[in-house]
Coordinates of C-alpha atoms and ligand atoms in Angstrom, one line a residue:
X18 CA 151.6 171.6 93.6
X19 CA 148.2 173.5 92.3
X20 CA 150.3 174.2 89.2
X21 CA 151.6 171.4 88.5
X22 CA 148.4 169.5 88.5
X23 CA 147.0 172.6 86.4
X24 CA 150.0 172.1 83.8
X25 CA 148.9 168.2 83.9
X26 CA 145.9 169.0 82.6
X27 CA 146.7 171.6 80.4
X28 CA 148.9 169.0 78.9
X29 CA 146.4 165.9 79.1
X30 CA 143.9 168.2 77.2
X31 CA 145.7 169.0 74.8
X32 CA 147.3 165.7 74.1
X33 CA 143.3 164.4 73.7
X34 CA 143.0 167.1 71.6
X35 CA 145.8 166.4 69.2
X36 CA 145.0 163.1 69.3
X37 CA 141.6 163.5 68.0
X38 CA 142.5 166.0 65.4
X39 CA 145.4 164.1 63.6
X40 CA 143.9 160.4 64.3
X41 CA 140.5 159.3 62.6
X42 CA 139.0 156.9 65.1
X43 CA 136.0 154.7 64.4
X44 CA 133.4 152.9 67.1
X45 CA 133.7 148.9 67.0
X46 CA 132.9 145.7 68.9
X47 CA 135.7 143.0 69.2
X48 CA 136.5 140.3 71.8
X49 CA 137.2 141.6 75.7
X50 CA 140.4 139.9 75.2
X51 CA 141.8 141.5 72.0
X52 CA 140.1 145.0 73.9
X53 CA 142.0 144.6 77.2
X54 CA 145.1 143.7 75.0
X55 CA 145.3 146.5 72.5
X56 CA 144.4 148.8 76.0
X57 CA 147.8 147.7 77.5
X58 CA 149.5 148.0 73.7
X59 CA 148.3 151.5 73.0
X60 CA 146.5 152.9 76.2
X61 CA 146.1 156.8 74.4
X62 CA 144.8 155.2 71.1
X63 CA 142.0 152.6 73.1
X64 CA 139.0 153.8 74.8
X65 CA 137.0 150.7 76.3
X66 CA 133.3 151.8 76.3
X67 CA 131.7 149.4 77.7
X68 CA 132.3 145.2 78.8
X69 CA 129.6 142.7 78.3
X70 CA 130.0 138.7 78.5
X71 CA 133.2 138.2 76.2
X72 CA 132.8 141.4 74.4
X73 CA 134.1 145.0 74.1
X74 CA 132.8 148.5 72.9
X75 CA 135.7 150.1 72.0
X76 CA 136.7 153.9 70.4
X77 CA 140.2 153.6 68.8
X78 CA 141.9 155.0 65.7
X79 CA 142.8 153.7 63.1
X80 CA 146.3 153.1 64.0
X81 CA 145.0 150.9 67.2
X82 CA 143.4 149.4 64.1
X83 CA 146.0 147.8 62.3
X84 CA 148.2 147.1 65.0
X85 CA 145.4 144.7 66.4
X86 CA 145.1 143.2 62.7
X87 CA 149.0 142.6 62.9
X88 CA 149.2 141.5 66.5
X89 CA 146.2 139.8 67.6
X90 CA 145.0 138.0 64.5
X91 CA 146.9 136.3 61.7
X92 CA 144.3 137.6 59.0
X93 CA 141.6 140.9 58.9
X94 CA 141.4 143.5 61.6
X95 CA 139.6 141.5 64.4
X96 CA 136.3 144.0 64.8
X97 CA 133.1 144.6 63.9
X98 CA 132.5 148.6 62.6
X99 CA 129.8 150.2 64.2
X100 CA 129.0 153.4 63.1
X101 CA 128.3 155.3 66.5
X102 CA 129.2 154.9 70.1
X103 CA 125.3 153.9 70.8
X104 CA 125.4 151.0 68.3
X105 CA 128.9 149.8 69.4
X106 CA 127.8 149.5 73.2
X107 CA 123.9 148.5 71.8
X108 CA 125.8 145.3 69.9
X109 CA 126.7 144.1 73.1
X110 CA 122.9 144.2 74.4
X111 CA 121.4 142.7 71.3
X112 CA 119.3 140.0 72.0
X113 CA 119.7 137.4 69.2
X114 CA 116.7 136.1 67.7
X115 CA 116.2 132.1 68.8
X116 CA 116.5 130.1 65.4
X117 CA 112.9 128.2 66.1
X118 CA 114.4 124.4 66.1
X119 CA 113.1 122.1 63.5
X120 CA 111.9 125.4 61.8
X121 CA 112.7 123.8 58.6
X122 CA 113.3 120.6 57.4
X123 CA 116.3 120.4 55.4
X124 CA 115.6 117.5 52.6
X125 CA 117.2 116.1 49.9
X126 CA 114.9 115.3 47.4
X127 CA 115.7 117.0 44.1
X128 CA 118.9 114.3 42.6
X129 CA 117.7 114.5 38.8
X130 CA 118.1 118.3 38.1
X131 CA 120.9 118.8 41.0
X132 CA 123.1 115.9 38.9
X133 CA 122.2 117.9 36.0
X134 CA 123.5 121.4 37.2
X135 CA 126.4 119.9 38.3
X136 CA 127.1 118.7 34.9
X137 CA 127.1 122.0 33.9
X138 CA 129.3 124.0 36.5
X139 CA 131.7 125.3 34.0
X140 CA 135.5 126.0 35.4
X141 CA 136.7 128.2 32.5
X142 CA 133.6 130.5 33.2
X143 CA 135.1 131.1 37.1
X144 CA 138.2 131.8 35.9
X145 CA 137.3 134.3 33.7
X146 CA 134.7 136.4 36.2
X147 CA 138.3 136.3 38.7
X148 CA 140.1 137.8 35.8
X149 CA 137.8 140.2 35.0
X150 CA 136.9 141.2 38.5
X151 CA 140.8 141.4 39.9
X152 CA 141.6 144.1 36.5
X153 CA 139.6 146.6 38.5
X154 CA 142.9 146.9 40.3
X155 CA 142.1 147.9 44.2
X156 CA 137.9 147.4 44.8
X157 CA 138.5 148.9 48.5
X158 CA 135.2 150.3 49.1
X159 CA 135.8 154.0 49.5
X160 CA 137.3 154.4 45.6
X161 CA 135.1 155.7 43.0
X162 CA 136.3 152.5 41.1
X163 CA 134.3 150.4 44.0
X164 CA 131.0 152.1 42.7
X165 CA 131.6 151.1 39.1
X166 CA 132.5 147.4 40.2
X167 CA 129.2 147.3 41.4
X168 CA 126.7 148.9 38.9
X169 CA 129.3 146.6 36.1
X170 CA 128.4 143.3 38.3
X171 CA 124.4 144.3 38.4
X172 CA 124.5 144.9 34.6
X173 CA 126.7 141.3 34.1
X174 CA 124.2 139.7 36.0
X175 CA 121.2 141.1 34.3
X176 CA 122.3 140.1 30.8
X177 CA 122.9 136.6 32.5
X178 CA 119.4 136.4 33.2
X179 CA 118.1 138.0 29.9
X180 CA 120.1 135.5 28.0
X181 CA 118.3 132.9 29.5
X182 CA 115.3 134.9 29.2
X183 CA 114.3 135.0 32.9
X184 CA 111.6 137.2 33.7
X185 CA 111.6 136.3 37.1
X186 CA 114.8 137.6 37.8
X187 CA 115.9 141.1 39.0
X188 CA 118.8 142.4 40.3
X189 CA 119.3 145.9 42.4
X190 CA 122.1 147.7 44.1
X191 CA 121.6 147.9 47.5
X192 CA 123.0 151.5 49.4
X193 CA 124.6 151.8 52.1
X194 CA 124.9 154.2 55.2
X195 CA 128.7 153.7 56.0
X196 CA 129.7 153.1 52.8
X197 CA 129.2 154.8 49.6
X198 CA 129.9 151.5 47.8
X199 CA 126.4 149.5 47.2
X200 CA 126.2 145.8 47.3
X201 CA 124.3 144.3 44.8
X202 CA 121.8 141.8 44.9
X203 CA 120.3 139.6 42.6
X204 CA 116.4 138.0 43.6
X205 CA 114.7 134.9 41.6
X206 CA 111.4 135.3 43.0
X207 CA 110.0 132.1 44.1
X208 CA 107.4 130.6 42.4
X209 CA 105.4 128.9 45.4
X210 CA 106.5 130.8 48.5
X211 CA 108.5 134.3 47.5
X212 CA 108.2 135.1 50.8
X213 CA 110.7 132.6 51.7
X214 CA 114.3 133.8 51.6
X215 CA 117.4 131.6 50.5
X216 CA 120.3 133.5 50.4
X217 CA 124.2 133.2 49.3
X218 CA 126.9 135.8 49.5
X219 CA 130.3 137.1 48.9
X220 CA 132.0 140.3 49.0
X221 CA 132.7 142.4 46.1
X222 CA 135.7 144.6 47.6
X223 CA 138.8 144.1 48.1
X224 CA 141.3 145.2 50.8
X225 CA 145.6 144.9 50.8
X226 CA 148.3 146.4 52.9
X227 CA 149.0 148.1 49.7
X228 CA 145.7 149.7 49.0
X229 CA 147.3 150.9 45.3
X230 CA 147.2 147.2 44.5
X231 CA 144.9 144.9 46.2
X232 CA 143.5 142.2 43.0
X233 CA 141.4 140.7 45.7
X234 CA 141.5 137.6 43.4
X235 CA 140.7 134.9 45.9
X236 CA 139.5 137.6 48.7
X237 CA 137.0 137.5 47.7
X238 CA 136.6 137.6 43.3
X239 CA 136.6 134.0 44.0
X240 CA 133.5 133.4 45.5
X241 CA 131.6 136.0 43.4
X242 CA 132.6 134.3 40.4
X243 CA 131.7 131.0 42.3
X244 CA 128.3 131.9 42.9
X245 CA 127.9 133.7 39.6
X246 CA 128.8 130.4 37.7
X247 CA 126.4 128.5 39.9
X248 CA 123.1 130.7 39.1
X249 CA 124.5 130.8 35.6
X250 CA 124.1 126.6 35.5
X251 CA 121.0 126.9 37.5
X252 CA 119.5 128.7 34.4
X253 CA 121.0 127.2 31.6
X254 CA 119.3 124.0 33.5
X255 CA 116.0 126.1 33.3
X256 CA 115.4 125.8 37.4
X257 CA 112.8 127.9 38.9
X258 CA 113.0 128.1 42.8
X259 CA 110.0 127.5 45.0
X260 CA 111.4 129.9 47.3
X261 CA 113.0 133.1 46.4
X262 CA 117.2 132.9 45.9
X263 CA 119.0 135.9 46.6
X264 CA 122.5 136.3 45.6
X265 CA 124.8 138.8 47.1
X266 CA 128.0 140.8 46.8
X267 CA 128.5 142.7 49.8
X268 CA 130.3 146.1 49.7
X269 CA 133.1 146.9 52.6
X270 CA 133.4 143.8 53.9
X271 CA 137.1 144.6 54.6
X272 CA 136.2 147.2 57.2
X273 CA 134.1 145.6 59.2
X274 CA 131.4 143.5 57.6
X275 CA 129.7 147.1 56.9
X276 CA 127.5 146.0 53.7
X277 CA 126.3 142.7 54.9
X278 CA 125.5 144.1 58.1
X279 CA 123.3 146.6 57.0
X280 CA 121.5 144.1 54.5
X281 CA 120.9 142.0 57.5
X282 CA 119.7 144.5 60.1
X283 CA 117.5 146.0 57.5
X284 CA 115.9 142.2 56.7
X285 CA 116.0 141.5 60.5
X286 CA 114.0 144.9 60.9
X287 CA 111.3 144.1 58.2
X288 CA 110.9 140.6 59.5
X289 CA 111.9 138.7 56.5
X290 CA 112.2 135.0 56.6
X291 CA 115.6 133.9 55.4
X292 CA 115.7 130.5 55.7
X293 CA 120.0 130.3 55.7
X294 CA 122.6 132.2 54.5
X295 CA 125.6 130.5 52.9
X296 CA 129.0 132.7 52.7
X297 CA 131.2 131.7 49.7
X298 CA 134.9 134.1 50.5
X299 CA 138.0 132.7 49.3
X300 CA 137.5 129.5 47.1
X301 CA 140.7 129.3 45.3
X302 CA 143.3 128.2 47.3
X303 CA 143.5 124.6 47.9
X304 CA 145.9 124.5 50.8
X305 CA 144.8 121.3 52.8
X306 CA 144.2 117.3 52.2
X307 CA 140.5 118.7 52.3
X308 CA 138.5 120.5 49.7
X309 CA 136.4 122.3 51.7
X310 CA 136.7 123.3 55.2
X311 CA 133.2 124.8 57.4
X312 CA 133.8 127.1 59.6
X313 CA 132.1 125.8 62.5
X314 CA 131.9 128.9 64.7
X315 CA 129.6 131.8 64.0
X316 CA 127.5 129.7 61.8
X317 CA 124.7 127.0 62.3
X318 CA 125.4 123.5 63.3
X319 CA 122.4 122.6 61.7
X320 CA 122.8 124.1 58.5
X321 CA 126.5 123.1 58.9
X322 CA 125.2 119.4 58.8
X323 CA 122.8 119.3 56.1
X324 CA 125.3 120.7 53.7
X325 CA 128.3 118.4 54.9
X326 CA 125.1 115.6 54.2
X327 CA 124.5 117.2 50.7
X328 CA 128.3 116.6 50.1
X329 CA 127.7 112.9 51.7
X330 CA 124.8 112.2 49.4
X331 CA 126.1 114.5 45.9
X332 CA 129.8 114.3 46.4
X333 CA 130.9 111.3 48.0
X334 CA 132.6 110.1 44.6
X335 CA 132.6 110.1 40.9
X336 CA 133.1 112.8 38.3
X337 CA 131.9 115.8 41.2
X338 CA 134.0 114.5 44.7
X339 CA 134.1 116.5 47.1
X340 CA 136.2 116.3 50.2
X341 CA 135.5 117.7 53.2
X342 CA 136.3 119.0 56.8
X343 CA 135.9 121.8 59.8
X344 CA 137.6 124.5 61.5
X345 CA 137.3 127.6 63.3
X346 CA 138.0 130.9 62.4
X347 CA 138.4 132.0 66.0
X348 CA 136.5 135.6 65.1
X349 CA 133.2 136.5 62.9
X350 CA 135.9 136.9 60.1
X351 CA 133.3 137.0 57.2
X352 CA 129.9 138.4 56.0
X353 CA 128.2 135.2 57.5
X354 CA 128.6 137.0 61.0
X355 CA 126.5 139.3 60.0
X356 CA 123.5 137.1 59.9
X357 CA 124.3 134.8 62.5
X358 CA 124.4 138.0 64.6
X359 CA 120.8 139.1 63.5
X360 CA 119.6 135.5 64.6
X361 CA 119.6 133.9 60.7
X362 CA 120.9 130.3 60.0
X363 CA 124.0 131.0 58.3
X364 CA 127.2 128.7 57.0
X365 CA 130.9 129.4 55.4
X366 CA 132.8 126.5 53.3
X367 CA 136.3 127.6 52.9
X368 CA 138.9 126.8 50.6
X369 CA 141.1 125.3 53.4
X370 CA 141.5 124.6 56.9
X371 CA 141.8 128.1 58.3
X372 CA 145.6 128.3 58.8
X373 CA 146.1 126.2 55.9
X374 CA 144.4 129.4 53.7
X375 CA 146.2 131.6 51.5
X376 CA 148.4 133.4 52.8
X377 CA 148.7 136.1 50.6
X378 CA 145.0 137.5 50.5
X379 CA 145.1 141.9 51.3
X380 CA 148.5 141.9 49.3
X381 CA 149.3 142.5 45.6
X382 CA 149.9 138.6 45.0
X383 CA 146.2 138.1 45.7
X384 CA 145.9 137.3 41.9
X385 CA 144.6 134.7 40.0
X386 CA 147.7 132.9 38.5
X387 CA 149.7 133.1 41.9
X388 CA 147.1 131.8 43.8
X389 CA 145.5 128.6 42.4
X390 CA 143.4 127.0 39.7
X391 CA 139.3 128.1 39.4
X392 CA 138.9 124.0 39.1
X393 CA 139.0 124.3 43.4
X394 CA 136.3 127.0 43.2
X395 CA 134.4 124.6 40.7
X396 CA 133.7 122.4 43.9
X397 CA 132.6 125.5 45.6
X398 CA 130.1 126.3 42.4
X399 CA 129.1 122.9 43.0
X400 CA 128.2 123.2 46.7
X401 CA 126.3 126.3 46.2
X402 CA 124.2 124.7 43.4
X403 CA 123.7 121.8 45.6
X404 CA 122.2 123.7 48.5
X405 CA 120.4 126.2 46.5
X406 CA 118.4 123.6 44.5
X407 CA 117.9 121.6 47.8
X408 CA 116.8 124.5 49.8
X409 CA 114.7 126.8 47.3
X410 CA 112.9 123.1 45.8
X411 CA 112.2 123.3 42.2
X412 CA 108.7 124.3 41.1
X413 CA 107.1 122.1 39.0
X414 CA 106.7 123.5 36.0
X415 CA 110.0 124.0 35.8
X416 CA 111.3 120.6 35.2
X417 CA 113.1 121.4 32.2
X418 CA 114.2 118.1 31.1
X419 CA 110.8 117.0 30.0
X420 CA 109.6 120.0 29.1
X421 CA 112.4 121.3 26.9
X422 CA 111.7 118.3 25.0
X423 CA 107.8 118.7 24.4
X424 CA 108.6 121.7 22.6
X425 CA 110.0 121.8 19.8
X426 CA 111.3 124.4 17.3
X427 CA 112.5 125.2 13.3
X428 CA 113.2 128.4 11.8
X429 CA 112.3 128.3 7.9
X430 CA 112.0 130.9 5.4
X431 CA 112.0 134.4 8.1
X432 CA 109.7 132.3 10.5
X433 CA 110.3 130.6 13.6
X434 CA 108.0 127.9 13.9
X435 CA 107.1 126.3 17.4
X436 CA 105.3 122.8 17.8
X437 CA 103.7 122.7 22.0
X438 CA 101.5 119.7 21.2
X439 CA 103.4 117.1 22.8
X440 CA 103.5 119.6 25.9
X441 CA 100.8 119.6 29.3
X442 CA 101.6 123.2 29.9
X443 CA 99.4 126.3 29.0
X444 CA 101.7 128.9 27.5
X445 CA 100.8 132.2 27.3
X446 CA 103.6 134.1 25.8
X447 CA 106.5 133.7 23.7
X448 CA 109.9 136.3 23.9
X449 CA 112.7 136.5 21.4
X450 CA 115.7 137.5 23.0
X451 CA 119.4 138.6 21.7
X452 CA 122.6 137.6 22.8
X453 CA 122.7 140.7 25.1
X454 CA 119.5 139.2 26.4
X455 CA 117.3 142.8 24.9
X456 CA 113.7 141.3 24.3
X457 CA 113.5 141.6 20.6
X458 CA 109.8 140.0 20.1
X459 CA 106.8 139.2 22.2
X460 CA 103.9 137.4 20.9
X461 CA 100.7 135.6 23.0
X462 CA 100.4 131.7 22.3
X463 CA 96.9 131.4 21.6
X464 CA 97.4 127.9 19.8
X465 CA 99.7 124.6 19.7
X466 CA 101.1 125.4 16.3
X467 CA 102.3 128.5 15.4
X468 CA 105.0 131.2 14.0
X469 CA 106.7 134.5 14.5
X470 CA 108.4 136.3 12.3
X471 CA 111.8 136.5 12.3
X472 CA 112.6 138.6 9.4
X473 CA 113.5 141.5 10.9
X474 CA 116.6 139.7 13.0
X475 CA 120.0 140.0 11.8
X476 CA 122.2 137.0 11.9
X477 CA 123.1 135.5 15.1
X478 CA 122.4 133.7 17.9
X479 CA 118.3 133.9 19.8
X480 CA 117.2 132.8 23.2
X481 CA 112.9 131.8 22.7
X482 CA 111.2 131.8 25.7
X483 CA 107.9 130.1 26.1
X484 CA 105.9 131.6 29.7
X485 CA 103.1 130.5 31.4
X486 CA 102.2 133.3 34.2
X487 CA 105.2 136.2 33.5
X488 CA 107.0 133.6 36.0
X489 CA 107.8 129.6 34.8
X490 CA 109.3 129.5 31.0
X491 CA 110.9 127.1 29.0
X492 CA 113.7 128.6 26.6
X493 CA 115.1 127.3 23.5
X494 CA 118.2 128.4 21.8
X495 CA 118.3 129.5 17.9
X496 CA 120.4 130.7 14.9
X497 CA 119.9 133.0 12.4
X498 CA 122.4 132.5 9.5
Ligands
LIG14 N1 138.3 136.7 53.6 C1 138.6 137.3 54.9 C2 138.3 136.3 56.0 C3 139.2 135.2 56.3 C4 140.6 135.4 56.1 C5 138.8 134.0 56.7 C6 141.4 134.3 56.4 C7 139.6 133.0 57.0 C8 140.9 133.1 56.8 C9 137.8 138.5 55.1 O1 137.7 139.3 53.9 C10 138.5 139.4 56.2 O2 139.5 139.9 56.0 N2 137.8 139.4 57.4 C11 138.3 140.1 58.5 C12 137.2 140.4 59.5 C13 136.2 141.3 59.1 C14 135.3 141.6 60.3 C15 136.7 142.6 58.5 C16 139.2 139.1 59.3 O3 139.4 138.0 58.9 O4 139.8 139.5 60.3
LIG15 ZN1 137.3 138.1 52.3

């Protein structure tokens, strides 16, 4: 009897060992139920650390893994990665922050320039950034090829903003502990109250059953090149935020939410004041009678409402309609999660009524020409524009519609030639700037009327911005032939 229960544990040990050796297991939270499930499903593979309310701390491998992504849920696997048994069972203790009500009053007020960026939302533009984006081939996060997505979208999006010769605009990689892949993130500092956070995000990697081939083109190239387009018409349009807009591409978002969770523990930790997070993931596919579909759990009613009133008020019909509707995603299935869990107003339109989504997203037919047309993620574009003009407020000084048209320009004989006397505004400086938005000139404004020479430009096309403060400009395009 004594050796048999001695050969038990002989065996027992040495199964735990083996199973630790060949199985790579990672620390999560998901849903008790899901837990207590995969348990029964795979009781060697499951360890449940801890129960709290409707949630589990749970060690498994990754095998336990995917067999929960392909039992219990129809898309993703169905946790949250934590990175050590102390944070898995701490996430079930975490006190989210109260959202303060009324903490901000969420107007519409800005209908001239937000009917003018919507005018220039671009489709082709969308398309392009997918196709660009899903030739990277598989952007899961632990390839060397995820590293160079990201440093190639910070460098895209800094040209964007030297083109239109924003000053006020930088854009950093942001690194990760869990993930060697860093997410990027572009700021427009706000020109009344920086300290005032409005944020939108994606995810930047890509995930498929087939890891050798996982385009990721509406999960989620989609809603990077949504949100890419939008900023791109919100400086074309000249708009300088009152707040500060931060745009995001999350790295490994596919594992676990890993990048946006760290961006929002590590904004939680320093106290800063994001006002609301909007997720854009998967834009592309229009699979119901509706447009857009909020996701109305793990996000903010609140927030939920005033967009589905900026739709009311901005897309109700006309040239930019806009349908919309709700559903549930049943799990915190995107990057939004992430800052709902750190106590931040966040919100997720979706390209369909979940169920009604692509089906295809984490397999090789996630591609742009199986999937859809970029005119669905246009509405998407228009959206984000929407809330971020609404929700940063433009500063003054950058009303570009009357101010673009007090200044006026010629280029004669090698000189460019700039006329501010029909303008109120004090500029201080004026920038030349190249198609690859390099600052080829800068000169101080000390009167009305002046020139700049332009003689040492070679033919092409020149951005000239006119700045008062390093921070509101006016640009004008020009040619040299
Ligand atoms: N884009 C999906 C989320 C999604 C898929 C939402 C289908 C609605 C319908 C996302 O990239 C994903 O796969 N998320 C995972 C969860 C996450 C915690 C890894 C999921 O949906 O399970
Ligand atoms: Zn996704």
């Amino acid at each position: 009897m004594k050796k048999l229960h001695l050969i038990t544990l002989v065996a027992l040990l040495i199964s735990i060992f083996s199973f630790a050796q060949e199985q790579k297991s990672i620390y999560a939270t998901m849903s008790l139920s899901d837990a207590l499930e995969l348990k029964k499903d795979l009781p060697e593979e499951v360890e449940i650390l801890e129960k709290r309310r409707n949630e589990a701390a749970v060690y498994f491998t990754e095998h336990a893994g995917h067999f929960l992504h392909d039992k219990v849920l129809v898309h993703g696997p169905g946790y949250i990665f934590k990175s050590s048994r102390e944070e898995a069972i701490a996430a079930l203790y975490k006190e989210i922050r109260e959202i303060p009500a009324n903490r901000m009053p969420f107007t519409i007020t800005e209908d001239v320039l937000v009917n003018q960026a919507l005018d220039l939302i671009n489709t082709q533009n969308i398309e392009d950034h997918i196709l660009e984006l899903e030739a990277y081939g598989t952007r899961y996060h632990d390839y060397a090829i995820a590293i160079q997505v990201s440093n190639d979208l910070k460098d895209k999006w800094e040209a964007m903003a030297a083109l239109y010769g924003r000053t006020d605009v930088s854009v950093r990689l942001f690194n990760h502990v869990n993930t060697n892949m860093p997410s990027v993130i572009m700021t427009i500092e706000g020109a009344d109250t920086p300290d005032e956070f409005v944020v939108v995000g994606g995810h930047l990697d890509s995930t498929s059953w087939d890891n050798n081939d996982a385009p990721g083109a509406d999960d989620d190239a989609s809603g990077i090149a949504t949100m890419t387009e939008s900023i791109r018409a919100l400086f074309e349009l000249g708009f300088v935020p009152n707040k500060t807009i931060e745009v995001m591409a999350y790295a490994a978002e596919e594992i676990g939410l890993v990048g946006s969770a760290e961006i929002a523990q590590d904004y939680a930790n320093n106290n800063v004041n994001v006002i609301s997070a909007v997720q854009f993931d998967m834009t592309l596919y229009n699979g119901s009678a509706i447009d857009v579909s909020f996701i109305t759990d793990y996000t903010n009613a609140t927030l939920n409402n005033y967009l589905m009133s900026l739709m009311d008020h901005y897309n109700a019909t006309g040239d930019h309609q806009v349908t919309y509707g709700t559903s549930l995603c049943n799990y915190g299935c995107s990057d939004h999660a992430s800052w709902t869990g750190e106590g931040y107003m966040s919100a997720f339109p979706f390209e369909a009524n979940f169920g009604q989504h692509n089906g295809d997203i984490h397999s090789p037919s996630d591609t742009y020409s199986l999937v859809g047309s970029a005119s669905h993620s246009a509405k998407f574009a228009k959206l984000c524009t929407e809330y971020l003009i609404e929700t940063a407020k433009s500063n003054i000084l950058s009303v570009n519609d009357n101010e673009a048209s007090t200044i006026s320009i010629t280029t004669q004989n090698g000189q460019l030639n700039y006329n501010l006397e029909a303008s109120t505004s004090e500029f201080e400086s004026l920038s030349i700037f190249d198609i690859q938005g390099k600052k080829v000139s800068e000169t101080s404004i000390t009167t009305k009327r002046g020139s700049v020479s332009t003689q040492s430009l070679s033919t092409g096309v020149y951005v000239a911005t006119f700045t008062i403060d390093n921070k509101t400009s006016v640009s004008k395009k020009f040619i040299i032939k």
